[in-house]
Structure formats: C-alpha cells, structure tokens
Amino acid sequence: MINRRIWATTAAAWLALSALPMAAMAAEETPDALVKRVSADVLDTIRNDKSLKSGDVARIGALVDKMVMPHVNFQRMTSAAVGPKWREATPEQKQLLQAEFKALLIRTYAGALAQVNDQTVVVRPMRAAAGDKDVLVRTEVRGRGDPIQLDYRLEQNAEGVWRIYNLNVLGVWLVETYRSQFAQEINARGIDGLIQALASRNKV
C-alpha cells in the first residue's frame, strides 16, 4: 500500500494540476508547462487554507471533486484498474464502478490533504515529440525529507485538452496498484462483489 505521506504529496500535486480552467488546457500549452505554471500557486493556497489544514474532510472532498476530477480521464482510469473484466461489465455496473472508484480516490485525497505543508513541485524536462498525444510528465516533490518522484501520464483529447489517466508515485503506478487489488476481489466475488467492496470501503 502507498503510505499516507506519499498520498499527501499525490493530493497536493493533483490539485496543482487542477487549478486551471478547462479552456486554458488547450493544445498550445504543453502539459509540462501546465504543471509548472500552476503548481506554486495552488500549493500556496493549500497551505493558507485553514479548512484544508484543519482536515475538514467534507470541504476537502468537495474541493477535490470540483477541481481534480474534471481533469482526469476517469473512464479510462477505472477501466484500466478493473482490467479485462471491464468489457464484461454491464453499463450499469460500469457506472457504479466509476462512481465508487471516484469516491475512493476523493476520500483518499481528502484525508491526505491535511498533511500538506511546505512541498514544492519541480517539473523535470519532458521527452516528447511535437504532436504527441500521450505523454509522460515527470516531477519531483520537494519538502521535508527526501524528494518524492511523482510522474503523470496524460493524453490529449480531440478538443486539445490534456487529461490525466495514470499517476506514478515513487515508481508505483496508481492504476496497476489498484488493478492487482481489484483482480483479487473480482476473482473471488465477481464485478458486483468489487462494487460492494468499494461501496463498503467508502462508507468507513
């Protein structure tokens, strides 16, 4: 499992990506430039927000839902985490899986955000060719303790908007981590069993 310190860093960096209005996330702005431009301002906001620092989970959850999730290709992320069994799921099951997975991530980030203190995000040089629609943006989160590797996979959609579909923390890809956990539940109890397990986890 990814520890709470890493999740705090992850939450801060996702919020750093999410502060920009969707219209500004156009093709003319590269994803690494986007990360570099918004990170400092958003991390300052987190540090100066008393509700965030005090751990108001409901407010933080609403903030994550509003600011982060519109910038995520959530269907792709959920289907990749579920794996091959996604194709066998009914439309209703897919909708429920996305809703519960989204709720899980929101709860995770909300709990972690209260730990954000003095982190800064340094964007590393991006290796991508002009016209690439799928890129890796590598960053390093610096604060107390050792720097933390935090990498993003983003894709550009038909409207020219960049959206996140995977995240790597210290060499561990988020989607692959959940895929392993979800596969165990699906093998034991099927798709409905996974939905029930996620729903139960989100109620805790």
GROMACS .gro file of C-alpha atoms in nm:
model
  204
    1MET     CA    1   0.000   0.000   0.000
    2ILE     CA    2   0.111   0.358  -0.067
    3ASN     CA    3   0.170   0.531   0.265
    4ARG     CA    4  -0.001   0.846   0.387
    5ARG     CA    5   0.300   1.071   0.323
    6ILE     CA    6   0.302   0.969  -0.041
    7TRP     CA    7  -0.073   1.019  -0.070
    8ALA     CA    8  -0.037   1.369   0.080
    9THR     CA    9   0.216   1.452  -0.186
   10THR     CA   10  -0.005   1.298  -0.453
   11ALA     CA   11  -0.304   1.503  -0.342
   12ALA     CA   12  -0.105   1.826  -0.346
   13ALA     CA   13   0.030   1.761  -0.691
   14TRP     CA   14  -0.309   1.663  -0.837
   15LEU     CA   15  -0.455   1.985  -0.703
   16ALA     CA   16  -0.166   2.173  -0.857
   17LEU     CA   17  -0.271   2.038  -1.193
   18SER     CA   18  -0.635   2.115  -1.140
   19ALA     CA   19  -0.643   2.489  -1.073
   20LEU     CA   20  -0.655   2.596  -1.436
   21PRO     CA   21  -0.991   2.637  -1.614
   22MET     CA   22  -1.055   2.372  -1.876
   23ALA     CA   23  -1.048   2.622  -2.162
   24ALA     CA   24  -0.687   2.706  -2.086
   25MET     CA   25  -0.577   2.344  -2.109
   26ALA     CA   26  -0.555   2.364  -2.486
   27ALA     CA   27  -0.314   2.206  -2.727
   28GLU     CA   28  -0.093   2.514  -2.748
   29GLU     CA   29   0.009   2.471  -2.383
   30THR     CA   30   0.230   2.172  -2.322
   31PRO     CA   31   0.144   1.951  -2.025
   32ASP     CA   32   0.479   2.017  -1.854
   33ALA     CA   33   0.426   2.393  -1.888
   34LEU     CA   34   0.081   2.349  -1.736
   35VAL     CA   35   0.223   2.166  -1.435
   36LYS     CA   36   0.500   2.422  -1.384
   37ARG     CA   37   0.268   2.722  -1.413
   38VAL     CA   38   0.001   2.624  -1.164
   39SER     CA   39   0.184   2.420  -0.902
   40ALA     CA   40   0.326   2.700  -0.688
   41ASP     CA   41   0.002   2.900  -0.666
   42VAL     CA   42  -0.211   2.601  -0.573
   43LEU     CA   43   0.028   2.469  -0.310
   44ASP     CA   44   0.030   2.816  -0.155
   45THR     CA   45  -0.349   2.806  -0.147
   46ILE     CA   46  -0.347   2.472   0.033
   47ARG     CA   47  -0.101   2.597   0.293
   48ASN     CA   48  -0.303   2.913   0.356
   49ASP     CA   49  -0.647   2.749   0.372
   50LYS     CA   50  -0.742   2.690   0.736
   51SER     CA   51  -1.014   2.440   0.650
   52LEU     CA   52  -0.775   2.230   0.444
   53LYS     CA   53  -0.507   2.242   0.711
   54SER     CA   54  -0.752   2.156   0.987
   55GLY     CA   55  -0.869   1.846   0.800
   56ASP     CA   56  -1.226   1.940   0.707
   57VAL     CA   57  -1.281   1.620   0.507
   58ALA     CA   58  -1.619   1.719   0.367
   59ARG     CA   59  -1.488   2.051   0.233
   60ILE     CA   60  -1.170   1.894   0.104
   61GLY     CA   61  -1.368   1.619  -0.067
   62ALA     CA   62  -1.588   1.874  -0.241
   63LEU     CA   63  -1.279   2.066  -0.348
   64VAL     CA   64  -1.113   1.756  -0.492
   65ASP     CA   65  -1.431   1.661  -0.677
   66LYS     CA   66  -1.464   2.009  -0.827
   67MET     CA   67  -1.100   2.081  -0.905
   68VAL     CA   68  -0.933   1.748  -0.975
   69MET     CA   69  -1.180   1.510  -1.130
   70PRO     CA   70  -1.270   1.724  -1.436
   71HIS     CA   71  -0.906   1.691  -1.540
   72VAL     CA   72  -0.899   1.313  -1.523
   73ASN     CA   73  -0.999   1.066  -1.793
   74PHE     CA   74  -1.188   0.876  -1.532
   75GLN     CA   75  -1.346   0.615  -1.755
   76ARG     CA   76  -1.005   0.517  -1.889
   77MET     CA   77  -0.857   0.507  -1.540
   78THR     CA   78  -1.139   0.295  -1.399
   79SER     CA   79  -1.147   0.052  -1.691
   80ALA     CA   80  -0.770   0.008  -1.672
   81ALA     CA   81  -0.788  -0.055  -1.297
   82VAL     CA   82  -1.064  -0.313  -1.339
   83GLY     CA   83  -0.876  -0.484  -1.621
   84PRO     CA   84  -1.015  -0.732  -1.879
   85LYS     CA   85  -1.333  -0.789  -1.678
   86TRP     CA   86  -1.438  -0.431  -1.758
   87ARG     CA   87  -1.552  -0.549  -2.101
   88GLU     CA   88  -1.786  -0.800  -1.939
   89ALA     CA   89  -1.949  -0.544  -1.710
   90THR     CA   90  -2.295  -0.410  -1.791
   91PRO     CA   91  -2.342  -0.035  -1.848
   92GLU     CA   92  -2.496  -0.008  -1.501
   93GLN     CA   93  -2.201  -0.191  -1.344
   94LYS     CA   94  -1.955   0.035  -1.526
   95GLN     CA   95  -2.137   0.341  -1.397
   96LEU     CA   96  -2.131   0.208  -1.041
   97LEU     CA   97  -1.764   0.114  -1.065
   98GLN     CA   98  -1.671   0.462  -1.180
   99ALA     CA   99  -1.877   0.623  -0.905
  100GLU     CA  100  -1.729   0.409  -0.628
  101PHE     CA  101  -1.372   0.435  -0.758
  102LYS     CA  102  -1.410   0.811  -0.782
  103ALA     CA  103  -1.543   0.825  -0.426
  104LEU     CA  104  -1.248   0.614  -0.309
  105LEU     CA  105  -0.994   0.849  -0.463
  106ILE     CA  106  -1.171   1.159  -0.332
  107ARG     CA  107  -1.173   1.016   0.021
  108THR     CA  108  -0.807   0.923  -0.009
  109TYR     CA  109  -0.701   1.268  -0.125
  110ALA     CA  110  -0.925   1.444   0.126
  111GLY     CA  111  -0.763   1.254   0.410
  112ALA     CA  112  -0.414   1.326   0.278
  113LEU     CA  113  -0.453   1.696   0.205
  114ALA     CA  114  -0.446   1.789   0.573
  115GLN     CA  115  -0.083   1.675   0.580
  116VAL     CA  116   0.036   1.912   0.305
  117ASN     CA  117   0.286   2.161   0.445
  118ASP     CA  118   0.586   2.305   0.264
  119GLN     CA  119   0.605   2.097  -0.054
  120THR     CA  120   0.710   2.245  -0.387
  121VAL     CA  121   0.686   2.074  -0.726
  122VAL     CA  122   0.978   2.078  -0.968
  123VAL     CA  123   0.896   1.972  -1.324
  124ARG     CA  124   1.169   1.775  -1.496
  125PRO     CA  125   1.248   1.810  -1.869
  126MET     CA  126   0.986   1.632  -2.078
  127ARG     CA  127   1.084   1.395  -2.353
  128ALA     CA  128   0.812   1.414  -2.615
  129ALA     CA  129   0.793   1.484  -2.986
  130ALA     CA  130   0.582   1.759  -3.134
  131GLY     CA  131   0.233   1.627  -3.195
  132ASP     CA  132   0.245   1.352  -2.933
  133LYS     CA  133  -0.097   1.293  -2.783
  134ASP     CA  134   0.016   1.070  -2.497
  135VAL     CA  135   0.298   1.197  -2.276
  136LEU     CA  136   0.481   1.141  -1.950
  137VAL     CA  137   0.537   1.443  -1.727
  138ARG     CA  138   0.795   1.378  -1.458
  139THR     CA  139   0.806   1.587  -1.142
  140GLU     CA  140   0.985   1.589  -0.811
  141VAL     CA  141   0.808   1.697  -0.496
  142ARG     CA  142   1.043   1.864  -0.252
  143GLY     CA  143   0.980   1.946   0.109
  144ARG     CA  144   1.074   1.787   0.435
  145GLY     CA  145   1.265   1.466   0.390
  146ASP     CA  146   1.381   1.313   0.066
  147PRO     CA  147   1.238   1.431  -0.269
  148ILE     CA  148   0.948   1.223  -0.397
  149GLN     CA  149   0.921   1.110  -0.759
  150LEU     CA  150   0.577   1.187  -0.899
  151ASP     CA  151   0.503   1.119  -1.265
  152TYR     CA  152   0.187   1.175  -1.468
  153ARG     CA  153   0.054   1.006  -1.779
  154LEU     CA  154  -0.162   1.246  -1.979
  155GLU     CA  155  -0.346   1.220  -2.306
  156GLN     CA  156  -0.477   1.494  -2.531
  157ASN     CA  157  -0.836   1.452  -2.645
  158ALA     CA  158  -0.999   1.563  -2.969
  159GLU     CA  159  -1.067   1.909  -2.822
  160GLY     CA  160  -0.699   1.958  -2.742
  161VAL     CA  161  -0.749   1.919  -2.367
  162TRP     CA  162  -0.491   1.727  -2.163
  163ARG     CA  163  -0.627   1.480  -1.908
  164ILE     CA  164  -0.455   1.257  -1.657
  165TYR     CA  165  -0.510   0.883  -1.679
  166ASN     CA  166  -0.238   0.741  -1.454
  167LEU     CA  167  -0.002   0.851  -1.180
  168ASN     CA  168   0.332   0.713  -1.063
  169VAL     CA  169   0.446   0.767  -0.705
  170LEU     CA  170   0.800   0.651  -0.626
  171GLY     CA  171   0.794   0.404  -0.911
  172VAL     CA  172   0.447   0.267  -0.835
  173TRP     CA  173   0.173   0.330  -1.093
  174LEU     CA  174  -0.165   0.401  -0.934
  175VAL     CA  175  -0.376   0.211  -1.189
  176GLU     CA  176  -0.159  -0.101  -1.173
  177THR     CA  177  -0.171  -0.097  -0.793
  178TYR     CA  178  -0.549  -0.093  -0.790
  179ARG     CA  179  -0.568  -0.348  -1.072
  180SER     CA  180  -0.395  -0.605  -0.855
  181GLN     CA  181  -0.629  -0.535  -0.562
  182PHE     CA  182  -0.941  -0.532  -0.780
  183ALA     CA  183  -0.846  -0.856  -0.957
  184GLN     CA  184  -0.842  -1.042  -0.628
  185GLU     CA  185  -1.191  -0.920  -0.542
  186ILE     CA  186  -1.329  -0.991  -0.890
  187ASN     CA  187  -1.185  -1.342  -0.892
  188ALA     CA  188  -1.346  -1.412  -0.556
  189ARG     CA  189  -1.683  -1.237  -0.591
  190GLY     CA  190  -1.720  -1.101  -0.945
  191ILE     CA  191  -1.789  -0.745  -1.061
  192ASP     CA  192  -2.078  -0.700  -0.821
  193GLY     CA  193  -1.852  -0.814  -0.539
  194LEU     CA  194  -1.598  -0.547  -0.629
  195ILE     CA  195  -1.867  -0.281  -0.639
  196GLN     CA  196  -1.992  -0.389  -0.297
  197ALA     CA  197  -1.639  -0.394  -0.155
  198LEU     CA  198  -1.569  -0.042  -0.281
  199ALA     CA  199  -1.904   0.085  -0.151
  200SER     CA  200  -1.833  -0.064   0.192
  201ARG     CA  201  -1.486   0.089   0.196
  202ASN     CA  202  -1.626   0.430   0.107
  203LYS     CA  203  -1.871   0.418   0.399
  204VAL     CA  204  -1.599   0.374   0.661
   0.00000   0.00000   0.00000
